[in-house]
Amino acid sequence: MALAILTRLRDRSARSVPAPAPIPRGAGALDLSVQDPVGLPMAGAGISVRNAEGTEVTRGQTDPNGMFTATLAPAAYHVVVTCDGFRPERFDSMVAAGERTAPRTLELEPAPAPSLPAPGQWRLDPDHSSIRFTARHIGLAEIHGRFNHFEGGLWIAPDMRDSRVEVTIDAASIDSGVKMRDDHLRSAEFLDVARYPYLQFAGERFVHKGGSRWAVQGVLHLHGVSRSVQLDTRYLGIGTGIGGETRTACTAVTELHREDFTLDWRKMLARGIAAIGATIRIELDIQAVPAE
């Protein structure tokens, strides 16, 4: 009895593993497995496959099991594997018609962390920074815009985790490229810039997520309401500007739920017009220089 049960479990397990997808006629398959330094599968590693001329023919990511596969025309290819916080890996592979490449497992090594900004006060440089947003218009196409006027600063602590950042945005500087729409966004139905002229973000907790990834946690003041917000941030390092000045840079992204800030616009919704989607994506490209 026990042997029969084990046999059924084994057969069921074998049936649950999907067979490799068939290779299309005249093509071959590239198979790849990616692991971290302790041998665990790495999901989400980026894979770029280029032909002999250097043209990218396909791009993708490893699945939750760290696996990647692609069907390709028979030829020689150059493969680049990348993952934030790890050294890129490169190799050449030959794909033959009707065949899968020999199993290959790559183990990515951690990349050296970029140098952090020197402790002290840094000033955001609006001329080399941008604050953009993306929202859905009437539930269909996306609209893109930006805030043209803002200022702020960074206070870098000896322990980066104790640093803070403050940004003040001029609400009336909203710019979606359409004057009529921007006037409406500035009105009492939306941002109500006459009563709430500024958006302000104050972040006082920097959490290292590995590699160049940080989470900056703070409070956003918008439309008379304050809510906790997390900026998913990628630190880009230190560089030198054209005038010889030291610069530091990062990118960051977050999503806001408009109802959290009482931006529900009931009059429009009552008419069945979903003017703006429920979430608004905010993207920041920031450069900062040492404060004078």
Short mmCIF file of the C-alpha atoms (twelve columns), coordinates in Angstrom:
data_MODEL
# 
_entry.id   MODEL 
# 
loop_
_atom_site.group_PDB 
_atom_site.id 
_atom_site.type_symbol 
_atom_site.label_atom_id 
_atom_site.label_alt_id 
_atom_site.label_comp_id 
_atom_site.label_asym_id 
_atom_site.label_seq_id 
_atom_site.Cartn_x 
_atom_site.Cartn_y 
_atom_site.Cartn_z 
_atom_site.pdbx_PDB_model_num 
ATOM 1   C CA . MET A 1   0.000   0.000  0.000   1 
ATOM 2   C CA . ALA A 2   2.729   2.460  1.008   1 
ATOM 3   C CA . LEU A 3   4.656   1.648  -2.170  1 
ATOM 4   C CA . ALA A 4   1.557   2.303  -4.267  1 
ATOM 5   C CA . ILE A 5   0.971   5.682  -2.591  1 
ATOM 6   C CA . LEU A 6   4.604   6.735  -3.155  1 
ATOM 7   C CA . THR A 7   4.356   5.644  -6.781  1 
ATOM 8   C CA . ARG A 8   1.204   7.729  -7.304  1 
ATOM 9   C CA . LEU A 9   2.816   10.767 -5.623  1 
ATOM 10  C CA . ARG A 10  5.910   10.371 -7.784  1 
ATOM 11  C CA . ASP A 11  3.826   10.097 -10.943 1 
ATOM 12  C CA . ARG A 12  1.726   13.126 -9.920  1 
ATOM 13  C CA . SER A 13  4.893   15.151 -9.229  1 
ATOM 14  C CA . ALA A 14  6.315   14.176 -12.595 1 
ATOM 15  C CA . ARG A 15  3.113   15.239 -14.321 1 
ATOM 16  C CA . SER A 16  3.166   18.631 -12.515 1 
ATOM 17  C CA . VAL A 17  6.516   19.617 -14.047 1 
ATOM 18  C CA . PRO A 18  5.769   21.193 -17.429 1 
ATOM 19  C CA . ALA A 19  7.672   19.796 -20.352 1 
ATOM 20  C CA . PRO A 20  9.886   22.217 -22.288 1 
ATOM 21  C CA . ALA A 21  7.993   24.070 -24.983 1 
ATOM 22  C CA . PRO A 22  8.451   22.559 -28.443 1 
ATOM 23  C CA . ILE A 23  11.009  24.287 -30.632 1 
ATOM 24  C CA . PRO A 24  9.506   25.880 -33.779 1 
ATOM 25  C CA . ARG A 25  10.635  24.389 -37.084 1 
ATOM 26  C CA . GLY A 26  13.936  25.887 -38.215 1 
ATOM 27  C CA . ALA A 27  14.718  27.452 -34.817 1 
ATOM 28  C CA . GLY A 28  16.780  26.529 -31.766 1 
ATOM 29  C CA . ALA A 29  16.422  27.261 -28.037 1 
ATOM 30  C CA . LEU A 30  18.677  29.095 -25.607 1 
ATOM 31  C CA . ASP A 31  18.333  27.909 -21.995 1 
ATOM 32  C CA . LEU A 32  19.878  29.664 -19.007 1 
ATOM 33  C CA . SER A 33  19.729  29.499 -15.195 1 
ATOM 34  C CA . VAL A 34  20.836  32.371 -12.921 1 
ATOM 35  C CA . GLN A 35  21.729  32.040 -9.240  1 
ATOM 36  C CA . ASP A 36  22.873  34.378 -6.464  1 
ATOM 37  C CA . PRO A 37  26.199  33.917 -4.620  1 
ATOM 38  C CA . VAL A 38  24.694  31.327 -2.242  1 
ATOM 39  C CA . GLY A 39  23.169  29.262 -5.029  1 
ATOM 40  C CA . LEU A 40  19.563  30.448 -4.777  1 
ATOM 41  C CA . PRO A 41  17.609  31.176 -7.973  1 
ATOM 42  C CA . MET A 42  17.536  34.835 -8.998  1 
ATOM 43  C CA . ALA A 43  14.183  36.006 -10.319 1 
ATOM 44  C CA . GLY A 44  13.997  39.168 -12.412 1 
ATOM 45  C CA . ALA A 45  17.570  39.153 -13.711 1 
ATOM 46  C CA . GLY A 46  17.691  40.974 -17.040 1 
ATOM 47  C CA . ILE A 47  18.738  39.005 -20.132 1 
ATOM 48  C CA . SER A 48  19.798  40.687 -23.378 1 
ATOM 49  C CA . VAL A 49  20.568  38.542 -26.433 1 
ATOM 50  C CA . ARG A 50  22.451  40.162 -29.336 1 
ATOM 51  C CA . ASN A 51  23.468  38.812 -32.726 1 
ATOM 52  C CA . ALA A 52  26.938  38.940 -34.264 1 
ATOM 53  C CA . GLU A 53  26.302  42.488 -35.516 1 
ATOM 54  C CA . GLY A 54  25.497  43.681 -31.981 1 
ATOM 55  C CA . THR A 55  21.771  44.124 -32.589 1 
ATOM 56  C CA . GLU A 56  19.528  43.072 -29.712 1 
ATOM 57  C CA . VAL A 57  17.224  40.312 -30.948 1 
ATOM 58  C CA . THR A 58  15.394  39.601 -27.695 1 
ATOM 59  C CA . ARG A 59  15.240  40.790 -24.104 1 
ATOM 60  C CA . GLY A 60  13.610  39.291 -21.036 1 
ATOM 61  C CA . GLN A 61  13.919  38.349 -17.370 1 
ATOM 62  C CA . THR A 62  14.460  35.174 -15.425 1 
ATOM 63  C CA . ASP A 63  11.325  33.603 -13.958 1 
ATOM 64  C CA . PRO A 64  10.755  32.908 -10.208 1 
ATOM 65  C CA . ASN A 65  12.963  29.816 -10.547 1 
ATOM 66  C CA . GLY A 66  15.817  31.827 -12.035 1 
ATOM 67  C CA . MET A 67  15.219  30.320 -15.494 1 
ATOM 68  C CA . PHE A 68  15.220  31.967 -18.905 1 
ATOM 69  C CA . THR A 69  14.565  30.422 -22.300 1 
ATOM 70  C CA . ALA A 70  14.199  31.872 -25.794 1 
ATOM 71  C CA . THR A 71  13.675  30.410 -29.249 1 
ATOM 72  C CA . LEU A 72  16.062  31.893 -31.789 1 
ATOM 73  C CA . ALA A 73  17.161  31.490 -35.371 1 
ATOM 74  C CA . PRO A 74  20.243  29.268 -35.679 1 
ATOM 75  C CA . ALA A 75  23.283  31.547 -35.220 1 
ATOM 76  C CA . ALA A 76  25.950  32.723 -32.786 1 
ATOM 77  C CA . TYR A 77  24.770  35.074 -30.038 1 
ATOM 78  C CA . HIS A 78  26.226  37.249 -27.289 1 
ATOM 79  C CA . VAL A 79  24.278  37.138 -24.009 1 
ATOM 80  C CA . VAL A 80  24.439  39.745 -21.235 1 
ATOM 81  C CA . VAL A 81  22.947  39.045 -17.795 1 
ATOM 82  C CA . THR A 82  22.364  41.971 -15.421 1 
ATOM 83  C CA . CYS A 83  20.804  42.475 -12.003 1 
ATOM 84  C CA . ASP A 84  20.970  45.559 -9.819  1 
ATOM 85  C CA . GLY A 85  23.688  45.236 -7.186  1 
ATOM 86  C CA . PHE A 86  25.540  42.459 -9.054  1 
ATOM 87  C CA . ARG A 87  28.329  42.342 -11.614 1 
ATOM 88  C CA . PRO A 88  27.085  41.769 -15.185 1 
ATOM 89  C CA . GLU A 89  27.926  38.427 -16.782 1 
ATOM 90  C CA . ARG A 90  28.547  37.931 -20.498 1 
ATOM 91  C CA . PHE A 91  28.995  34.850 -22.625 1 
ATOM 92  C CA . ASP A 92  28.700  33.649 -26.222 1 
ATOM 93  C CA . SER A 93  26.364  30.859 -27.256 1 
ATOM 94  C CA . MET A 94  25.735  28.954 -30.469 1 
ATOM 95  C CA . VAL A 95  22.120  28.055 -31.219 1 
ATOM 96  C CA . ALA A 96  21.528  25.130 -33.598 1 
ATOM 97  C CA . ALA A 97  18.322  24.299 -35.459 1 
ATOM 98  C CA . GLY A 98  16.048  21.897 -33.637 1 
ATOM 99  C CA . GLU A 99  18.272  21.756 -30.531 1 
ATOM 100 C CA . ARG A 100 18.415  23.310 -27.066 1 
ATOM 101 C CA . THR A 101 21.723  24.737 -25.851 1 
ATOM 102 C CA . ALA A 102 23.587  22.799 -23.173 1 
ATOM 103 C CA . PRO A 103 22.307  23.720 -19.681 1 
ATOM 104 C CA . ARG A 104 24.235  26.724 -18.337 1 
ATOM 105 C CA . THR A 105 24.063  28.104 -14.794 1 
ATOM 106 C CA . LEU A 106 25.474  31.535 -14.014 1 
ATOM 107 C CA . GLU A 107 26.262  32.663 -10.482 1 
ATOM 108 C CA . LEU A 108 26.249  36.453 -10.209 1 
ATOM 109 C CA . GLU A 109 28.743  38.143 -7.901  1 
ATOM 110 C CA . PRO A 110 27.934  41.274 -5.873  1 
ATOM 111 C CA . ALA A 111 29.064  44.538 -7.453  1 
ATOM 112 C CA . PRO A 112 30.990  47.092 -5.385  1 
ATOM 113 C CA . ALA A 113 28.640  49.679 -3.910  1 
ATOM 114 C CA . PRO A 114 28.979  53.201 -5.381  1 
ATOM 115 C CA . SER A 115 30.581  55.819 -3.146  1 
ATOM 116 C CA . LEU A 116 28.039  57.646 -0.989  1 
ATOM 117 C CA . PRO A 117 27.818  61.458 -0.880  1 
ATOM 118 C CA . ALA A 118 30.021  63.200 1.672   1 
ATOM 119 C CA . PRO A 119 28.221  64.074 4.915   1 
ATOM 120 C CA . GLY A 120 26.812  67.574 4.952   1 
ATOM 121 C CA . GLN A 121 24.162  69.645 3.219   1 
ATOM 122 C CA . TRP A 122 23.441  69.228 -0.498  1 
ATOM 123 C CA . ARG A 123 21.171  71.415 -2.633  1 
ATOM 124 C CA . LEU A 124 18.840  69.997 -5.289  1 
ATOM 125 C CA . ASP A 125 19.716  71.384 -8.714  1 
ATOM 126 C CA . PRO A 126 16.391  72.084 -10.512 1 
ATOM 127 C CA . ASP A 127 18.171  72.739 -13.815 1 
ATOM 128 C CA . HIS A 128 19.356  69.119 -13.913 1 
ATOM 129 C CA . SER A 129 16.417  67.478 -12.151 1 
ATOM 130 C CA . SER A 130 12.820  66.655 -13.022 1 
ATOM 131 C CA . ILE A 131 9.609   65.624 -11.253 1 
ATOM 132 C CA . ARG A 132 7.170   63.889 -13.606 1 
ATOM 133 C CA . PHE A 133 3.791   62.213 -13.220 1 
ATOM 134 C CA . THR A 134 1.706   59.732 -15.199 1 
ATOM 135 C CA . ALA A 135 -2.055  59.276 -14.823 1 
ATOM 136 C CA . ARG A 136 -4.892  57.802 -16.855 1 
ATOM 137 C CA . HIS A 137 -7.274  60.168 -18.601 1 
ATOM 138 C CA . ILE A 138 -10.981 59.182 -18.563 1 
ATOM 139 C CA . GLY A 139 -9.849  55.659 -17.765 1 
ATOM 140 C CA . LEU A 140 -8.204  55.226 -21.175 1 
ATOM 141 C CA . ALA A 141 -4.987  56.789 -22.460 1 
ATOM 142 C CA . GLU A 142 -2.190  57.908 -20.170 1 
ATOM 143 C CA . ILE A 143 -1.373  61.571 -19.726 1 
ATOM 144 C CA . HIS A 144 2.121   62.680 -18.796 1 
ATOM 145 C CA . GLY A 145 3.175   65.858 -17.088 1 
ATOM 146 C CA . ARG A 146 5.682   67.504 -14.829 1 
ATOM 147 C CA . PHE A 147 6.149   70.183 -12.205 1 
ATOM 148 C CA . ASN A 148 8.400   72.912 -13.531 1 
ATOM 149 C CA . HIS A 149 9.300   74.683 -10.277 1 
ATOM 150 C CA . PHE A 150 10.614  73.020 -7.128  1 
ATOM 151 C CA . GLU A 151 13.476  73.258 -4.663  1 
ATOM 152 C CA . GLY A 152 14.904  71.196 -1.854  1 
ATOM 153 C CA . GLY A 153 17.905  69.784 -0.108  1 
ATOM 154 C CA . LEU A 154 19.609  66.725 1.300   1 
ATOM 155 C CA . TRP A 155 21.242  66.458 4.686   1 
ATOM 156 C CA . ILE A 156 23.649  63.523 4.488   1 
ATOM 157 C CA . ALA A 157 24.545  62.021 7.871   1 
ATOM 158 C CA . PRO A 158 27.749  60.094 8.647   1 
ATOM 159 C CA . ASP A 159 25.456  57.044 8.761   1 
ATOM 160 C CA . MET A 160 23.452  57.284 5.523   1 
ATOM 161 C CA . ARG A 161 20.426  55.757 7.228   1 
ATOM 162 C CA . ASP A 162 20.100  58.865 9.403   1 
ATOM 163 C CA . SER A 163 19.984  61.269 6.440   1 
ATOM 164 C CA . ARG A 164 16.968  63.378 5.475   1 
ATOM 165 C CA . VAL A 165 15.570  65.073 2.394   1 
ATOM 166 C CA . GLU A 166 13.075  67.879 1.862   1 
ATOM 167 C CA . VAL A 167 11.422  68.902 -1.406  1 
ATOM 168 C CA . THR A 168 8.932   71.731 -1.965  1 
ATOM 169 C CA . ILE A 169 6.975   71.813 -5.247  1 
ATOM 170 C CA . ASP A 170 5.070   74.786 -6.648  1 
ATOM 171 C CA . ALA A 171 1.630   73.273 -7.334  1 
ATOM 172 C CA . ALA A 172 0.778   75.956 -9.913  1 
ATOM 173 C CA . SER A 173 3.782   74.880 -12.032 1 
ATOM 174 C CA . ILE A 174 1.984   71.695 -13.099 1 
ATOM 175 C CA . ASP A 175 2.436   71.218 -16.841 1 
ATOM 176 C CA . SER A 176 0.771   68.495 -18.912 1 
ATOM 177 C CA . GLY A 177 1.269   70.312 -22.220 1 
ATOM 178 C CA . VAL A 178 -2.396  71.396 -22.560 1 
ATOM 179 C CA . LYS A 179 -3.283  74.808 -21.107 1 
ATOM 180 C CA . MET A 180 -6.993  74.101 -20.654 1 
ATOM 181 C CA . ARG A 181 -6.245  70.866 -18.803 1 
ATOM 182 C CA . ASP A 182 -3.565  72.521 -16.653 1 
ATOM 183 C CA . ASP A 183 -5.953  75.323 -15.682 1 
ATOM 184 C CA . HIS A 184 -8.459  72.651 -14.644 1 
ATOM 185 C CA . LEU A 185 -5.805  70.766 -12.644 1 
ATOM 186 C CA . ARG A 186 -4.994  73.994 -10.780 1 
ATOM 187 C CA . SER A 187 -8.684  74.615 -9.986  1 
ATOM 188 C CA . ALA A 188 -10.567 73.886 -6.762  1 
ATOM 189 C CA . GLU A 189 -11.751 70.554 -8.259  1 
ATOM 190 C CA . PHE A 190 -8.192  69.238 -8.351  1 
ATOM 191 C CA . LEU A 191 -5.065  70.683 -6.695  1 
ATOM 192 C CA . ASP A 192 -6.790  73.898 -5.555  1 
ATOM 193 C CA . VAL A 193 -3.542  75.851 -5.790  1 
ATOM 194 C CA . ALA A 194 -5.158  79.013 -4.394  1 
ATOM 195 C CA . ARG A 195 -5.608  77.255 -1.023  1 
ATOM 196 C CA . TYR A 196 -2.720  74.790 -1.225  1 
ATOM 197 C CA . PRO A 197 0.093   76.415 -3.216  1 
ATOM 198 C CA . TYR A 198 2.758   73.825 -2.378  1 
ATOM 199 C CA . LEU A 199 3.348   70.088 -2.276  1 
ATOM 200 C CA . GLN A 200 5.980   69.143 0.288   1 
ATOM 201 C CA . PHE A 201 7.842   65.898 0.944   1 
ATOM 202 C CA . ALA A 202 10.025  65.313 4.013   1 
ATOM 203 C CA . GLY A 203 11.899  62.014 4.215   1 
ATOM 204 C CA . GLU A 204 13.739  61.083 7.391   1 
ATOM 205 C CA . ARG A 205 14.389  57.364 7.011   1 
ATOM 206 C CA . PHE A 206 16.787  55.876 4.464   1 
ATOM 207 C CA . VAL A 207 16.622  52.069 4.240   1 
ATOM 208 C CA . HIS A 208 19.239  50.211 2.193   1 
ATOM 209 C CA . LYS A 209 17.576  47.547 0.025   1 
ATOM 210 C CA . GLY A 210 20.793  46.145 -1.432  1 
ATOM 211 C CA . GLY A 211 23.144  47.273 -4.186  1 
ATOM 212 C CA . SER A 212 22.216  50.779 -5.295  1 
ATOM 213 C CA . ARG A 213 18.600  50.446 -4.114  1 
ATOM 214 C CA . TRP A 214 17.271  52.494 -1.218  1 
ATOM 215 C CA . ALA A 215 13.822  53.159 0.208   1 
ATOM 216 C CA . VAL A 216 13.305  56.737 1.367   1 
ATOM 217 C CA . GLN A 217 10.386  56.861 3.785   1 
ATOM 218 C CA . GLY A 218 8.689   60.112 4.706   1 
ATOM 219 C CA . VAL A 219 5.541   62.226 4.664   1 
ATOM 220 C CA . LEU A 220 3.930   63.966 1.692   1 
ATOM 221 C CA . HIS A 221 1.818   67.065 2.340   1 
ATOM 222 C CA . LEU A 222 -0.661  67.523 -0.513  1 
ATOM 223 C CA . HIS A 223 -4.014  69.261 -0.758  1 
ATOM 224 C CA . GLY A 224 -4.116  69.862 2.980   1 
ATOM 225 C CA . VAL A 225 -3.557  66.174 3.798   1 
ATOM 226 C CA . SER A 226 -0.414  64.418 5.071   1 
ATOM 227 C CA . ARG A 227 0.286   60.789 4.198   1 
ATOM 228 C CA . SER A 228 3.240   58.415 4.600   1 
ATOM 229 C CA . VAL A 229 4.988   57.782 1.278   1 
ATOM 230 C CA . GLN A 230 7.916   55.595 0.270   1 
ATOM 231 C CA . LEU A 231 10.216  56.517 -2.605  1 
ATOM 232 C CA . ASP A 232 11.784  53.465 -4.251  1 
ATOM 233 C CA . THR A 233 15.159  54.966 -5.043  1 
ATOM 234 C CA . ARG A 234 18.143  53.994 -7.162  1 
ATOM 235 C CA . TYR A 235 21.354  55.762 -6.185  1 
ATOM 236 C CA . LEU A 236 23.492  56.641 -9.231  1 
ATOM 237 C CA . GLY A 237 26.709  57.696 -7.501  1 
ATOM 238 C CA . ILE A 238 29.043  60.694 -7.586  1 
ATOM 239 C CA . GLY A 239 30.182  62.623 -10.655 1 
ATOM 240 C CA . THR A 240 31.785  65.883 -11.736 1 
ATOM 241 C CA . GLY A 241 29.856  68.608 -13.553 1 
ATOM 242 C CA . ILE A 242 31.055  70.726 -16.460 1 
ATOM 243 C CA . GLY A 243 32.182  73.443 -14.058 1 
ATOM 244 C CA . GLY A 244 34.214  71.006 -11.988 1 
ATOM 245 C CA . GLU A 245 31.583  70.833 -9.241  1 
ATOM 246 C CA . THR A 246 30.822  67.582 -7.420  1 
ATOM 247 C CA . ARG A 247 27.387  66.124 -8.129  1 
ATOM 248 C CA . THR A 248 25.362  63.226 -6.788  1 
ATOM 249 C CA . ALA A 249 22.288  61.750 -8.458  1 
ATOM 250 C CA . CYS A 250 19.422  59.318 -7.991  1 
ATOM 251 C CA . THR A 251 16.141  58.257 -9.535  1 
ATOM 252 C CA . ALA A 252 13.012  57.506 -7.532  1 
ATOM 253 C CA . VAL A 253 9.452   56.375 -8.122  1 
ATOM 254 C CA . THR A 254 6.271   56.101 -6.072  1 
ATOM 255 C CA . GLU A 255 2.534   55.705 -6.621  1 
ATOM 256 C CA . LEU A 256 -0.076  57.948 -5.015  1 
ATOM 257 C CA . HIS A 257 -3.727  57.083 -4.508  1 
ATOM 258 C CA . ARG A 258 -5.693  60.239 -5.192  1 
ATOM 259 C CA . GLU A 259 -8.439  59.363 -2.691  1 
ATOM 260 C CA . ASP A 260 -5.811  59.395 0.086   1 
ATOM 261 C CA . PHE A 261 -5.480  63.126 -0.491  1 
ATOM 262 C CA . THR A 262 -9.265  63.806 -0.805  1 
ATOM 263 C CA . LEU A 263 -8.894  64.263 -4.568  1 
ATOM 264 C CA . ASP A 264 -12.118 62.425 -5.378  1 
ATOM 265 C CA . TRP A 265 -13.815 65.032 -7.609  1 
ATOM 266 C CA . ARG A 266 -17.315 63.725 -6.867  1 
ATOM 267 C CA . LYS A 267 -19.041 66.125 -9.249  1 
ATOM 268 C CA . MET A 268 -17.257 64.632 -12.240 1 
ATOM 269 C CA . LEU A 269 -17.669 61.071 -11.003 1 
ATOM 270 C CA . ALA A 270 -21.382 61.712 -10.502 1 
ATOM 271 C CA . ARG A 271 -21.551 62.475 -14.222 1 
ATOM 272 C CA . GLY A 272 -19.820 59.184 -14.936 1 
ATOM 273 C CA . ILE A 273 -16.528 60.794 -15.940 1 
ATOM 274 C CA . ALA A 274 -13.478 59.141 -14.386 1 
ATOM 275 C CA . ALA A 275 -11.233 62.113 -15.205 1 
ATOM 276 C CA . ILE A 276 -8.089  60.724 -13.579 1 
ATOM 277 C CA . GLY A 277 -7.271  57.149 -12.638 1 
ATOM 278 C CA . ALA A 278 -7.174  55.985 -9.029  1 
ATOM 279 C CA . THR A 279 -3.358  55.946 -8.935  1 
ATOM 280 C CA . ILE A 280 -0.814  58.492 -10.086 1 
ATOM 281 C CA . ARG A 281 2.787   57.448 -10.732 1 
ATOM 282 C CA . ILE A 282 5.461   59.937 -9.709  1 
ATOM 283 C CA . GLU A 283 8.987   59.698 -11.141 1 
ATOM 284 C CA . LEU A 284 11.951  61.777 -10.039 1 
ATOM 285 C CA . ASP A 285 15.376  62.312 -11.600 1 
ATOM 286 C CA . ILE A 286 17.415  64.225 -9.073  1 
ATOM 287 C CA . GLN A 287 20.871  65.804 -9.082  1 
ATOM 288 C CA . ALA A 288 22.296  67.620 -6.084  1 
ATOM 289 C CA . VAL A 289 25.401  69.710 -5.438  1 
ATOM 290 C CA . PRO A 290 27.063  70.654 -2.151  1 
ATOM 291 C CA . ALA A 291 25.281  73.619 -0.589  1 
ATOM 292 C CA . GLU A 292 27.290  76.838 -0.506  1 
# 
